[in-house]
Amino acid sequence: MNKYAMQFGTCMGIFWIIKFALFPFAFTIPFFDFLFLVLTIMIPFLGYYFARNYRNRVCDGGISFTHAWIFTSFMYMFAALLTAVGHFVYFRFIDNGYIASSYLEILHEPGIKQQVVGDTLKQCEEAVNLFSSLRPIEITMELLSFDVIFGALLAFPIAFIVKKKELITMNNNQEENNQEEDNKE
């Protein structure tokens, strides 16, 4: 099971890295924001696709809820580990505060200031400043934790949908033995 969870998790992790690569561009190009959202919505469907393939190809068409949940959770965990490498590389070598400064720019736009009620703007600014004070490894660990928890929770509905009782098949020898026993009686 781990072998297949790693293989499918690697594919899912590459998908997540490609999806994350679009995120910084979403601040300036609206199409990438839309594409990022669409790819995010595709994650559970891709998880279902991989879990169904595992059920049909490896488990001979049948899998219990627990087995499906463990497999799907492991798949998301392996995807999260691979994605964490991409997150670390981005925040350590590429970002240089770009995401935090982009959020601050958005918060200081005139239209946003008019829509914000009370201390919400100040709290958002504090959150962005806190985010910008984190080291790349701390940001990566936060995102890794979120991805693993999100994957374990997302695995529940996927496992419920994927579970299927094992098909009982009899080979020709078993059928002949059963027919002989029926004939003797």
JSON list of N, CA, C and O in Angstrom, two decimals, residues 143-179:
[
{"chain": "A", "resi": 143, "resn": "LEU", "atom": "N", "xyz": [2.56, 25.29, 6.53]},
{"chain": "A", "resi": 143, "resn": "LEU", "atom": "CA", "xyz": [1.86, 24.79, 5.34]},
{"chain": "A", "resi": 143, "resn": "LEU", "atom": "C", "xyz": [1.84, 23.27, 5.30]},
{"chain": "A", "resi": 143, "resn": "LEU", "atom": "O", "xyz": [0.84, 22.67, 4.90]},
{"chain": "A", "resi": 144, "resn": "LEU", "atom": "N", "xyz": [2.93, 22.63, 5.72]},
{"chain": "A", "resi": 144, "resn": "LEU", "atom": "CA", "xyz": [2.97, 21.17, 5.77]},
{"chain": "A", "resi": 144, "resn": "LEU", "atom": "C", "xyz": [1.93, 20.64, 6.75]},
{"chain": "A", "resi": 144, "resn": "LEU", "atom": "O", "xyz": [1.20, 19.70, 6.44]},
{"chain": "A", "resi": 145, "resn": "SER", "atom": "N", "xyz": [1.85, 21.24, 7.92]},
{"chain": "A", "resi": 145, "resn": "SER", "atom": "CA", "xyz": [0.86, 20.81, 8.91]},
{"chain": "A", "resi": 145, "resn": "SER", "atom": "C", "xyz": [-0.55, 20.95, 8.36]},
{"chain": "A", "resi": 145, "resn": "SER", "atom": "O", "xyz": [-1.38, 20.05, 8.51]},
{"chain": "A", "resi": 146, "resn": "PHE", "atom": "N", "xyz": [-0.82, 22.09, 7.74]},
{"chain": "A", "resi": 146, "resn": "PHE", "atom": "CA", "xyz": [-2.15, 22.31, 7.16]},
{"chain": "A", "resi": 146, "resn": "PHE", "atom": "C", "xyz": [-2.45, 21.26, 6.09]},
{"chain": "A", "resi": 146, "resn": "PHE", "atom": "O", "xyz": [-3.55, 20.70, 6.06]},
{"chain": "A", "resi": 147, "resn": "ASP", "atom": "N", "xyz": [-1.49, 21.00, 5.21]},
{"chain": "A", "resi": 147, "resn": "ASP", "atom": "CA", "xyz": [-1.72, 20.05, 4.12]},
{"chain": "A", "resi": 147, "resn": "ASP", "atom": "C", "xyz": [-1.97, 18.63, 4.64]},
{"chain": "A", "resi": 147, "resn": "ASP", "atom": "O", "xyz": [-2.83, 17.92, 4.11]},
{"chain": "A", "resi": 148, "resn": "VAL", "atom": "N", "xyz": [-1.23, 18.21, 5.67]},
{"chain": "A", "resi": 148, "resn": "VAL", "atom": "CA", "xyz": [-1.42, 16.87, 6.21]},
{"chain": "A", "resi": 148, "resn": "VAL", "atom": "C", "xyz": [-2.79, 16.76, 6.89]},
{"chain": "A", "resi": 148, "resn": "VAL", "atom": "O", "xyz": [-3.52, 15.78, 6.68]},
{"chain": "A", "resi": 149, "resn": "ILE", "atom": "N", "xyz": [-3.16, 17.75, 7.68]},
{"chain": "A", "resi": 149, "resn": "ILE", "atom": "CA", "xyz": [-4.47, 17.72, 8.34]},
{"chain": "A", "resi": 149, "resn": "ILE", "atom": "C", "xyz": [-5.59, 17.80, 7.31]},
{"chain": "A", "resi": 149, "resn": "ILE", "atom": "O", "xyz": [-6.57, 17.05, 7.38]},
{"chain": "A", "resi": 150, "resn": "PHE", "atom": "N", "xyz": [-5.45, 18.69, 6.35]},
{"chain": "A", "resi": 150, "resn": "PHE", "atom": "CA", "xyz": [-6.44, 18.83, 5.29]},
{"chain": "A", "resi": 150, "resn": "PHE", "atom": "C", "xyz": [-6.58, 17.50, 4.52]},
{"chain": "A", "resi": 150, "resn": "PHE", "atom": "O", "xyz": [-7.69, 17.06, 4.23]},
{"chain": "A", "resi": 151, "resn": "GLY", "atom": "N", "xyz": [-5.47, 16.85, 4.23]},
{"chain": "A", "resi": 151, "resn": "GLY", "atom": "CA", "xyz": [-5.50, 15.58, 3.51]},
{"chain": "A", "resi": 151, "resn": "GLY", "atom": "C", "xyz": [-6.19, 14.48, 4.30]},
{"chain": "A", "resi": 151, "resn": "GLY", "atom": "O", "xyz": [-6.97, 13.71, 3.75]},
{"chain": "A", "resi": 152, "resn": "ALA", "atom": "N", "xyz": [-5.91, 14.41, 5.61]},
{"chain": "A", "resi": 152, "resn": "ALA", "atom": "CA", "xyz": [-6.54, 13.38, 6.44]},
{"chain": "A", "resi": 152, "resn": "ALA", "atom": "C", "xyz": [-8.05, 13.60, 6.53]},
{"chain": "A", "resi": 152, "resn": "ALA", "atom": "O", "xyz": [-8.83, 12.65, 6.50]},
{"chain": "A", "resi": 153, "resn": "LEU", "atom": "N", "xyz": [-8.47, 14.86, 6.61]},
{"chain": "A", "resi": 153, "resn": "LEU", "atom": "CA", "xyz": [-9.90, 15.15, 6.66]},
{"chain": "A", "resi": 153, "resn": "LEU", "atom": "C", "xyz": [-10.57, 14.91, 5.31]},
{"chain": "A", "resi": 153, "resn": "LEU", "atom": "O", "xyz": [-11.68, 14.39, 5.24]},
{"chain": "A", "resi": 154, "resn": "LEU", "atom": "N", "xyz": [-9.90, 15.28, 4.26]},
{"chain": "A", "resi": 154, "resn": "LEU", "atom": "CA", "xyz": [-10.43, 15.09, 2.91]},
{"chain": "A", "resi": 154, "resn": "LEU", "atom": "C", "xyz": [-10.50, 13.60, 2.55]},
{"chain": "A", "resi": 154, "resn": "LEU", "atom": "O", "xyz": [-11.31, 13.20, 1.73]},
{"chain": "A", "resi": 155, "resn": "ALA", "atom": "N", "xyz": [-9.68, 12.80, 3.20]},
{"chain": "A", "resi": 155, "resn": "ALA", "atom": "CA", "xyz": [-9.67, 11.36, 2.92]},
{"chain": "A", "resi": 155, "resn": "ALA", "atom": "C", "xyz": [-10.96, 10.68, 3.38]},
{"chain": "A", "resi": 155, "resn": "ALA", "atom": "O", "xyz": [-11.33, 9.64, 2.83]},
{"chain": "A", "resi": 156, "resn": "PHE", "atom": "N", "xyz": [-11.65, 11.24, 4.38]},
{"chain": "A", "resi": 156, "resn": "PHE", "atom": "CA", "xyz": [-12.89, 10.61, 4.86]},
{"chain": "A", "resi": 156, "resn": "PHE", "atom": "C", "xyz": [-13.96, 10.51, 3.78]},
{"chain": "A", "resi": 156, "resn": "PHE", "atom": "O", "xyz": [-14.44, 9.41, 3.49]},
{"chain": "A", "resi": 157, "resn": "PRO", "atom": "N", "xyz": [-14.38, 11.62, 3.16]},
{"chain": "A", "resi": 157, "resn": "PRO", "atom": "CA", "xyz": [-15.41, 11.46, 2.13]},
{"chain": "A", "resi": 157, "resn": "PRO", "atom": "C", "xyz": [-14.93, 10.66, 0.92]},
{"chain": "A", "resi": 157, "resn": "PRO", "atom": "O", "xyz": [-15.72, 9.92, 0.31]},
{"chain": "A", "resi": 158, "resn": "ILE", "atom": "N", "xyz": [-13.66, 10.79, 0.59]},
{"chain": "A", "resi": 158, "resn": "ILE", "atom": "CA", "xyz": [-13.13, 10.03, -0.55]},
{"chain": "A", "resi": 158, "resn": "ILE", "atom": "C", "xyz": [-13.18, 8.54, -0.24]},
{"chain": "A", "resi": 158, "resn": "ILE", "atom": "O", "xyz": [-13.61, 7.73, -1.08]},
{"chain": "A", "resi": 159, "resn": "ALA", "atom": "N", "xyz": [-12.77, 8.15, 0.96]},
{"chain": "A", "resi": 159, "resn": "ALA", "atom": "CA", "xyz": [-12.79, 6.73, 1.33]},
{"chain": "A", "resi": 159, "resn": "ALA", "atom": "C", "xyz": [-14.22, 6.21, 1.37]},
{"chain": "A", "resi": 159, "resn": "ALA", "atom": "O", "xyz": [-14.48, 5.07, 0.98]},
{"chain": "A", "resi": 160, "resn": "PHE", "atom": "N", "xyz": [-15.14, 7.02, 1.81]},
{"chain": "A", "resi": 160, "resn": "PHE", "atom": "CA", "xyz": [-16.54, 6.61, 1.85]},
{"chain": "A", "resi": 160, "resn": "PHE", "atom": "C", "xyz": [-17.08, 6.34, 0.45]},
{"chain": "A", "resi": 160, "resn": "PHE", "atom": "O", "xyz": [-17.82, 5.39, 0.22]},
{"chain": "A", "resi": 161, "resn": "ILE", "atom": "N", "xyz": [-16.67, 7.18, -0.49]},
{"chain": "A", "resi": 161, "resn": "ILE", "atom": "CA", "xyz": [-17.14, 7.01, -1.88]},
{"chain": "A", "resi": 161, "resn": "ILE", "atom": "C", "xyz": [-16.43, 5.85, -2.56]},
{"chain": "A", "resi": 161, "resn": "ILE", "atom": "O", "xyz": [-17.04, 5.12, -3.34]},
{"chain": "A", "resi": 162, "resn": "VAL", "atom": "N", "xyz": [-15.14, 5.66, -2.27]},
{"chain": "A", "resi": 162, "resn": "VAL", "atom": "CA", "xyz": [-14.33, 4.65, -2.96]},
{"chain": "A", "resi": 162, "resn": "VAL", "atom": "C", "xyz": [-14.58, 3.24, -2.43]},
{"chain": "A", "resi": 162, "resn": "VAL", "atom": "O", "xyz": [-14.43, 2.27, -3.17]},
{"chain": "A", "resi": 163, "resn": "LYS", "atom": "N", "xyz": [-14.98, 3.13, -1.16]},
{"chain": "A", "resi": 163, "resn": "LYS", "atom": "CA", "xyz": [-15.11, 1.79, -0.57]},
{"chain": "A", "resi": 163, "resn": "LYS", "atom": "C", "xyz": [-16.07, 0.94, -1.39]},
{"chain": "A", "resi": 163, "resn": "LYS", "atom": "O", "xyz": [-17.05, 1.41, -1.95]},
{"chain": "A", "resi": 164, "resn": "LYS", "atom": "N", "xyz": [-15.71, -0.32, -1.48]},
{"chain": "A", "resi": 164, "resn": "LYS", "atom": "CA", "xyz": [-16.51, -1.25, -2.27]},
{"chain": "A", "resi": 164, "resn": "LYS", "atom": "C", "xyz": [-16.20, -2.64, -1.77]},
{"chain": "A", "resi": 164, "resn": "LYS", "atom": "O", "xyz": [-15.04, -2.99, -1.58]},
{"chain": "A", "resi": 165, "resn": "LYS", "atom": "N", "xyz": [-17.24, -3.41, -1.56]},
{"chain": "A", "resi": 165, "resn": "LYS", "atom": "CA", "xyz": [-17.02, -4.77, -1.08]},
{"chain": "A", "resi": 165, "resn": "LYS", "atom": "C", "xyz": [-16.27, -5.56, -2.13]},
{"chain": "A", "resi": 165, "resn": "LYS", "atom": "O", "xyz": [-16.46, -5.37, -3.32]},
{"chain": "A", "resi": 166, "resn": "GLU", "atom": "N", "xyz": [-15.42, -6.46, -1.64]},
{"chain": "A", "resi": 166, "resn": "GLU", "atom": "CA", "xyz": [-14.62, -7.26, -2.56]},
{"chain": "A", "resi": 166, "resn": "GLU", "atom": "C", "xyz": [-15.52, -8.23, -3.31]},
{"chain": "A", "resi": 166, "resn": "GLU", "atom": "O", "xyz": [-16.46, -8.79, -2.75]},
{"chain": "A", "resi": 167, "resn": "LEU", "atom": "N", "xyz": [-15.24, -8.36, -4.56]},
{"chain": "A", "resi": 167, "resn": "LEU", "atom": "CA", "xyz": [-15.98, -9.31, -5.38]},
{"chain": "A", "resi": 167, "resn": "LEU", "atom": "C", "xyz": [-15.43, -10.70, -5.13]},
{"chain": "A", "resi": 167, "resn": "LEU", "atom": "O", "xyz": [-14.23, -10.93, -5.16]},
{"chain": "A", "resi": 168, "resn": "ILE", "atom": "N", "xyz": [-16.32, -11.63, -4.86]},
{"chain": "A", "resi": 168, "resn": "ILE", "atom": "CA", "xyz": [-15.90, -12.99, -4.61]},
{"chain": "A", "resi": 168, "resn": "ILE", "atom": "C", "xyz": [-15.97, -13.74, -5.93]},
{"chain": "A", "resi": 168, "resn": "ILE", "atom": "O", "xyz": [-17.04, -13.89, -6.51]},
{"chain": "A", "resi": 169, "resn": "THR", "atom": "N", "xyz": [-14.83, -14.16, -6.40]},
{"chain": "A", "resi": 169, "resn": "THR", "atom": "CA", "xyz": [-14.78, -14.90, -7.65]},
{"chain": "A", "resi": 169, "resn": "THR", "atom": "C", "xyz": [-14.27, -16.29, -7.36]},
{"chain": "A", "resi": 169, "resn": "THR", "atom": "O", "xyz": [-13.41, -16.50, -6.50]},
{"chain": "A", "resi": 170, "resn": "MET", "atom": "N", "xyz": [-14.81, -17.22, -8.07]},
{"chain": "A", "resi": 170, "resn": "MET", "atom": "CA", "xyz": [-14.39, -18.60, -7.89]},
{"chain": "A", "resi": 170, "resn": "MET", "atom": "C", "xyz": [-13.71, -19.05, -9.17]},
{"chain": "A", "resi": 170, "resn": "MET", "atom": "O", "xyz": [-14.19, -18.77, -10.26]},
{"chain": "A", "resi": 171, "resn": "ASN", "atom": "N", "xyz": [-12.63, -19.75, -9.02]},
{"chain": "A", "resi": 171, "resn": "ASN", "atom": "CA", "xyz": [-11.98, -20.27, -10.22]},
{"chain": "A", "resi": 171, "resn": "ASN", "atom": "C", "xyz": [-12.70, -21.55, -10.65]},
{"chain": "A", "resi": 171, "resn": "ASN", "atom": "O", "xyz": [-13.57, -22.07, -9.96]},
{"chain": "A", "resi": 172, "resn": "ASN", "atom": "N", "xyz": [-12.35, -22.07, -11.79]},
{"chain": "A", "resi": 172, "resn": "ASN", "atom": "CA", "xyz": [-13.04, -23.22, -12.36]},
{"chain": "A", "resi": 172, "resn": "ASN", "atom": "C", "xyz": [-12.97, -24.45, -11.47]},
{"chain": "A", "resi": 172, "resn": "ASN", "atom": "O", "xyz": [-13.93, -25.20, -11.36]},
{"chain": "A", "resi": 173, "resn": "ASN", "atom": "N", "xyz": [-11.85, -24.71, -10.81]},
{"chain": "A", "resi": 173, "resn": "ASN", "atom": "CA", "xyz": [-11.71, -25.88, -9.94]},
{"chain": "A", "resi": 173, "resn": "ASN", "atom": "C", "xyz": [-12.68, -25.81, -8.76]},
{"chain": "A", "resi": 173, "resn": "ASN", "atom": "O", "xyz": [-13.28, -26.81, -8.39]},
{"chain": "A", "resi": 174, "resn": "GLN", "atom": "N", "xyz": [-12.84, -24.63, -8.18]},
{"chain": "A", "resi": 174, "resn": "GLN", "atom": "CA", "xyz": [-13.76, -24.49, -7.06]},
{"chain": "A", "resi": 174, "resn": "GLN", "atom": "C", "xyz": [-15.19, -24.71, -7.53]},
{"chain": "A", "resi": 174, "resn": "GLN", "atom": "O", "xyz": [-15.99, -25.33, -6.84]},
{"chain": "A", "resi": 175, "resn": "GLU", "atom": "N", "xyz": [-15.54, -24.21, -8.70]},
{"chain": "A", "resi": 175, "resn": "GLU", "atom": "CA", "xyz": [-16.89, -24.40, -9.22]},
{"chain": "A", "resi": 175, "resn": "GLU", "atom": "C", "xyz": [-17.15, -25.88, -9.50]},
{"chain": "A", "resi": 175, "resn": "GLU", "atom": "O", "xyz": [-18.24, -26.39, -9.19]},
{"chain": "A", "resi": 176, "resn": "GLU", "atom": "N", "xyz": [-16.17, -26.59, -10.06]},
{"chain": "A", "resi": 176, "resn": "GLU", "atom": "CA", "xyz": [-16.33, -28.01, -10.34]},
{"chain": "A", "resi": 176, "resn": "GLU", "atom": "C", "xyz": [-16.50, -28.80, -9.05]},
{"chain": "A", "resi": 176, "resn": "GLU", "atom": "O", "xyz": [-17.34, -29.71, -8.96]},
{"chain": "A", "resi": 177, "resn": "ASN", "atom": "N", "xyz": [-15.72, -28.47, -8.03]},
{"chain": "A", "resi": 177, "resn": "ASN", "atom": "CA", "xyz": [-15.85, -29.15, -6.74]},
{"chain": "A", "resi": 177, "resn": "ASN", "atom": "C", "xyz": [-17.23, -28.91, -6.14]},
{"chain": "A", "resi": 177, "resn": "ASN", "atom": "O", "xyz": [-17.82, -29.82, -5.57]},
{"chain": "A", "resi": 178, "resn": "ASN", "atom": "N", "xyz": [-17.72, -27.68, -6.23]},
{"chain": "A", "resi": 178, "resn": "ASN", "atom": "CA", "xyz": [-19.04, -27.38, -5.69]},
{"chain": "A", "resi": 178, "resn": "ASN", "atom": "C", "xyz": [-20.12, -28.13, -6.46]},
{"chain": "A", "resi": 178, "resn": "ASN", "atom": "O", "xyz": [-21.08, -28.62, -5.87]},
{"chain": "A", "resi": 179, "resn": "GLN", "atom": "N", "xyz": [-19.97, -28.26, -7.78]},
{"chain": "A", "resi": 179, "resn": "GLN", "atom": "CA", "xyz": [-20.95, -29.00, -8.58]},
{"chain": "A", "resi": 179, "resn": "GLN", "atom": "C", "xyz": [-20.91, -30.48, -8.25]},
{"chain": "A", "resi": 179, "resn": "GLN", "atom": "O", "xyz": [-21.95, -31.14, -8.17]}
]
